[in-house]
Short mmCIF file of C-alpha atoms in Angstrom, two decimals:
data_model
loop_
_atom_site.label_atom_id
_atom_site.label_comp_id
_atom_site.label_asym_id
_atom_site.label_seq_id
_atom_site.Cartn_x
_atom_site.Cartn_y
_atom_site.Cartn_z
CA UNK M 248 169.64 72.57 42.36
CA UNK M 249 172.99 71.29 43.62
CA UNK M 250 174.70 71.84 40.33
CA UNK M 251 173.25 75.35 40.00
CA UNK M 252 174.72 76.05 43.48
CA UNK M 253 178.05 74.79 42.75
CA UNK M 254 178.05 76.65 39.37
CA UNK M 255 177.01 79.81 41.03
CA UNK M 256 179.52 79.72 43.94
CA UNK M 257 182.48 78.46 41.55
CA UNK M 258 183.99 81.90 41.18
CA UNK M 259 184.06 82.41 45.02
CA UNK M 260 185.71 78.93 45.39
CA UNK M 261 187.93 79.65 42.74
CA UNK M 262 189.18 82.98 44.51
CA UNK M 263 189.53 81.05 47.69
CA UNK M 264 191.60 78.44 46.14
CA UNK M 265 193.84 81.02 44.58
CA UNK M 266 194.22 82.88 47.78
CA UNK M 267 195.20 79.63 49.61
CA UNK M 268 197.73 78.61 47.04
CA UNK M 269 199.40 82.12 47.03
CA UNK M 270 199.84 82.00 50.76
CA UNK M 271 200.25 78.27 51.78
CA UNK M 272 201.39 76.36 48.79
CA UNK M 273 200.25 72.74 48.69
CA UNK M 274 202.37 69.95 47.26
CA UNK M 275 200.77 66.73 46.06
CA UNK M 276 203.06 63.66 45.87
CA UNK M 277 203.05 62.00 42.46
CA UNK M 278 203.24 58.63 44.09
CA UNK M 279 206.55 57.67 42.12
CA UNK M 280 209.56 57.05 44.26
CA UNK M 281 212.14 55.48 41.86
CA UNK M 282 212.65 54.47 38.15
CA UNK M 283 210.64 51.34 38.68
CA UNK M 284 207.52 53.24 39.75
CA UNK M 285 207.69 55.32 36.51
CA UNK M 286 208.32 52.11 34.37
CA UNK M 287 205.21 50.44 36.06
CA UNK M 288 203.31 53.69 35.07
CA UNK M 289 204.14 53.35 31.51
CA UNK M 290 203.00 49.82 31.52
CA UNK M 291 199.68 50.91 33.13
CA UNK M 292 199.39 53.64 30.68
CA UNK M 293 199.75 51.03 27.79
CA UNK M 294 196.45 49.24 28.99
CA UNK M 295 194.24 52.18 29.52
CA UNK M 296 191.25 52.18 27.11
CA UNK M 297 191.74 56.13 26.71
CA UNK M 298 195.49 56.01 26.27
CA UNK M 299 196.62 58.32 23.37
CA UNK M 300 200.13 57.48 23.35
CA UNK M 301 201.26 55.14 20.59
CA UNK M 302 202.97 51.88 21.34
CA UNK M 303 206.15 53.25 19.54
CA UNK M 304 206.05 56.33 22.08
CA UNK M 305 205.68 54.22 25.15
CA UNK M 306 208.43 51.81 23.97
CA UNK M 307 210.76 54.89 23.69
CA UNK M 308 210.17 56.03 26.99
CA UNK M 309 210.45 52.60 28.41
CA UNK M 310 213.78 51.85 26.58
CA UNK M 311 215.05 55.44 27.52
CA UNK M 312 214.46 54.57 31.23
CA UNK M 313 215.99 50.98 31.27
CA UNK M 314 218.93 51.05 28.63
CA UNK M 315 221.39 52.36 31.20
CA UNK M 316 221.30 49.07 33.12
CA UNK M 317 222.47 47.18 30.19
CA UNK M 318 226.05 46.01 30.49
CA UNK M 319 228.51 46.40 27.33
CA UNK M 320 229.05 42.67 27.02
CA UNK M 321 225.20 42.21 26.19
CA UNK M 322 225.40 44.41 23.12
CA UNK M 323 228.98 44.48 21.85
CA UNK M 324 230.20 42.88 18.72
CA UNK M 325 232.28 39.95 19.96
CA UNK M 326 235.89 39.77 18.89
CA UNK M 327 235.25 36.65 16.67
CA UNK M 328 232.72 38.73 14.58
CA UNK M 329 234.81 41.91 14.37
CA UNK M 330 236.03 42.91 10.90
CA UNK M 331 239.60 44.14 11.47
CA UNK M 332 242.05 45.78 9.02
CA UNK M 333 245.89 45.51 8.99
CA UNK M 334 247.60 48.82 9.21
CA UNK M 335 249.91 47.68 6.32
CA UNK M 336 246.94 46.72 3.89
CA UNK M 337 246.85 48.48 0.48
CA UNK M 338 243.94 50.73 -0.04
CA UNK M 339 242.12 49.46 -3.31
CA UNK M 340 239.24 47.70 -4.83
CA UNK M 341 239.93 44.38 -2.91
CA UNK M 342 240.15 45.84 0.50
CA UNK M 343 237.01 48.19 -0.27
CA UNK M 344 234.95 45.13 -1.24
CA UNK M 345 235.89 43.26 1.83
CA UNK M 346 235.02 46.04 4.16
CA UNK M 347 231.95 46.97 2.26
CA UNK M 348 230.37 43.55 2.48
CA UNK M 349 230.72 43.74 6.27
CA UNK M 350 227.96 46.33 6.43
CA UNK M 351 230.01 48.45 8.98
CA UNK M 352 231.46 51.89 8.44
CA UNK M 353 234.46 51.86 10.83
CA UNK M 354 237.04 49.26 11.43
CA UNK M 355 239.68 48.60 14.23
CA UNK M 356 243.25 48.69 12.59
CA UNK M 357 245.83 46.37 14.03
CA UNK M 358 249.60 46.49 13.81
CA UNK M 359 251.86 43.47 14.28
CA UNK M 360 249.08 41.03 15.78
CA UNK M 361 245.29 41.49 16.03
CA UNK M 362 245.84 42.02 19.85
CA UNK M 363 247.69 45.40 19.00
CA UNK M 364 244.97 48.00 17.95
CA UNK M 365 246.56 50.98 16.62
CA UNK M 366 243.83 52.97 15.12
CA UNK M 367 240.34 53.33 13.38
CA UNK M 368 239.71 53.13 9.75
CA UNK M 369 236.39 55.09 8.47
CA UNK M 370 234.84 53.87 5.42
CA UNK M 371 234.46 57.26 3.94
CA UNK M 372 238.11 58.05 4.34
CA UNK M 373 238.73 55.05 2.10
CA UNK M 374 236.57 56.56 -0.51
CA UNK M 375 238.73 59.79 -0.39
CA UNK M 376 241.90 58.08 -0.44
CA UNK M 377 244.17 57.35 -3.33
CA UNK M 378 244.40 53.79 -4.42
CA UNK M 379 247.79 52.36 -3.59
CA UNK M 380 248.38 53.97 -0.27
CA UNK M 381 248.55 52.15 3.16
CA UNK M 382 245.81 51.84 5.61
CA UNK M 383 248.03 53.25 8.18
CA UNK M 384 248.29 56.58 6.36
CA UNK M 385 244.39 57.23 6.45
CA UNK M 386 243.48 55.67 9.74
CA UNK M 387 242.66 57.67 12.75
CA UNK M 388 245.25 56.98 15.43
CA UNK M 389 243.04 57.43 18.30
CA UNK M 390 242.03 54.27 20.10
CA UNK M 391 239.64 54.18 23.25
CA UNK M 392 238.65 51.40 25.57
CA UNK M 393 235.87 50.37 27.68
CA UNK M 394 235.42 47.43 30.23
CA UNK M 395 232.90 44.93 29.32
CA UNK M 396 231.08 45.16 32.65
CA UNK M 397 230.46 48.94 32.26
CA UNK M 398 227.02 50.07 31.76
CA UNK M 399 225.75 51.61 28.49
CA UNK M 400 224.93 54.79 30.49
CA UNK M 401 228.64 54.97 31.25
CA UNK M 402 229.55 54.30 27.62
CA UNK M 403 227.21 56.87 26.14
CA UNK M 404 229.00 59.45 28.41
CA UNK M 405 232.31 58.32 27.03
CA UNK M 406 231.17 58.65 23.54
CA UNK M 407 230.07 62.27 24.14
CA UNK M 408 233.09 62.96 26.10
CA UNK M 409 235.58 61.57 23.40
CA UNK M 410 233.55 62.31 20.42
CA UNK M 411 234.74 58.97 19.26
CA UNK M 412 232.29 56.46 17.55
CA UNK M 413 234.05 53.11 18.28
CA UNK M 414 235.27 51.70 21.31
CA UNK M 415 237.52 48.70 21.94
CA UNK M 416 235.97 46.36 24.62
CA UNK M 417 238.34 44.79 27.18
CA UNK M 418 238.07 42.37 30.16
CA UNK M 419 239.72 42.64 33.46
CA UNK M 420 242.93 40.83 31.95
CA UNK M 421 243.38 43.77 29.40
CA UNK M 422 242.28 41.18 26.65
CA UNK M 423 240.58 42.51 23.50
CA UNK M 424 237.11 40.83 23.65
CA UNK M 425 235.02 42.94 21.27
CA UNK M 426 233.94 46.51 20.01
CA UNK M 427 231.09 48.81 20.62
CA UNK M 428 229.90 51.60 18.52
CA UNK M 429 227.56 54.63 19.26
CA UNK M 430 225.04 53.00 17.12
CA UNK M 431 224.86 50.07 19.35
CA UNK M 432 223.97 52.10 22.46
CA UNK M 433 221.42 54.25 20.53
CA UNK M 434 219.75 51.25 19.24
CA UNK M 435 219.22 50.14 23.06
CA UNK M 436 217.87 53.78 23.80
CA UNK M 437 215.34 53.96 21.04
CA UNK M 438 214.56 50.00 21.08
CA UNK M 439 215.09 49.16 17.64
CA UNK M 440 217.74 48.97 14.87
CA UNK M 441 219.05 51.88 13.19
CA UNK M 442 218.27 51.45 9.49
CA UNK M 443 217.94 54.75 7.43
CA UNK M 444 218.04 54.17 3.68
CA UNK M 445 218.53 57.84 3.28
CA UNK M 446 222.06 59.01 3.30
CA UNK M 447 222.12 62.12 1.08
CA UNK M 448 222.66 64.62 3.89
CA UNK M 449 225.08 66.57 1.84
CA UNK M 450 222.53 67.34 -0.96
CA UNK M 451 220.27 70.37 -0.16
CA UNK M 452 217.66 69.32 -2.69
CA UNK M 453 217.25 65.83 -1.39
CA UNK M 454 216.98 66.86 2.06
CA UNK M 455 214.36 69.53 1.20
CA UNK M 456 212.24 67.05 -0.56
CA UNK M 457 212.67 64.24 2.22
CA UNK M 458 209.79 65.47 4.23
CA UNK M 459 207.22 65.62 1.47
CA UNK M 460 208.46 62.10 0.33
CA UNK M 461 207.73 60.62 3.82
CA UNK M 462 204.37 62.06 4.15
CA UNK M 463 203.28 60.83 0.87
CA UNK M 464 204.43 57.44 1.99
CA UNK M 465 202.63 57.63 5.20
CA UNK M 466 199.54 58.82 3.51
CA UNK M 467 199.66 55.99 0.96
CA UNK M 468 200.27 53.43 3.83
CA UNK M 469 197.36 55.04 5.78
CA UNK M 470 195.01 54.47 2.61
CA UNK M 471 196.25 51.01 2.14
CA UNK M 472 195.57 49.85 5.62
CA UNK M 473 192.25 51.69 6.05
CA UNK M 474 189.53 49.11 7.19
CA UNK M 475 186.61 48.44 4.81
CA UNK M 476 183.38 49.71 5.48
CA UNK M 477 180.68 47.14 5.91
CA UNK M 478 177.08 48.27 5.09
#
């Protein structure tokens, strides 16, 4: 009887609610006051039995919320591991082999000493350059610096503003202590290393067929991991 009565009066209650909302809006507090509350909410969401967000989606949200607090010194490539190229080096097979082995796509260029960074060499520019030329002839002359104690949020803003992809990291004594790339920052945002075997973005046929290829791979992986049915 109560259920019937509520169902019968529902249209009336609905009109009353609409009238009240229109003339006296009611705001309900979310219970979130700062970023830590939102992070805690995501952790709770992960444990809910009816959660429909994948672990990857939750991880992405978590990393996007917290990456900005990380300092440059925590993710930069330290100076001892930085592959540098001399401005006077000759562009040729030997240099190409050396930089290709590093796995990087851009390199600081130094002048008289390695403390004197004078530009940035991009691997793609080496591929288009004529053999026998000098690094200084094809290197980009712009050099940008960030402090090792800056946050990744500040560095990301600097990357966007300068449209540069590599910064020289310095300390308070103006000493060159490492480098940081835009990939280093984005990896902290998404929470995983950027590894994409697809690099044919200049091939319209390859790009057009990429989606179908990935869908086929997902479908195949789903079939292979499907649990067996036990009768």
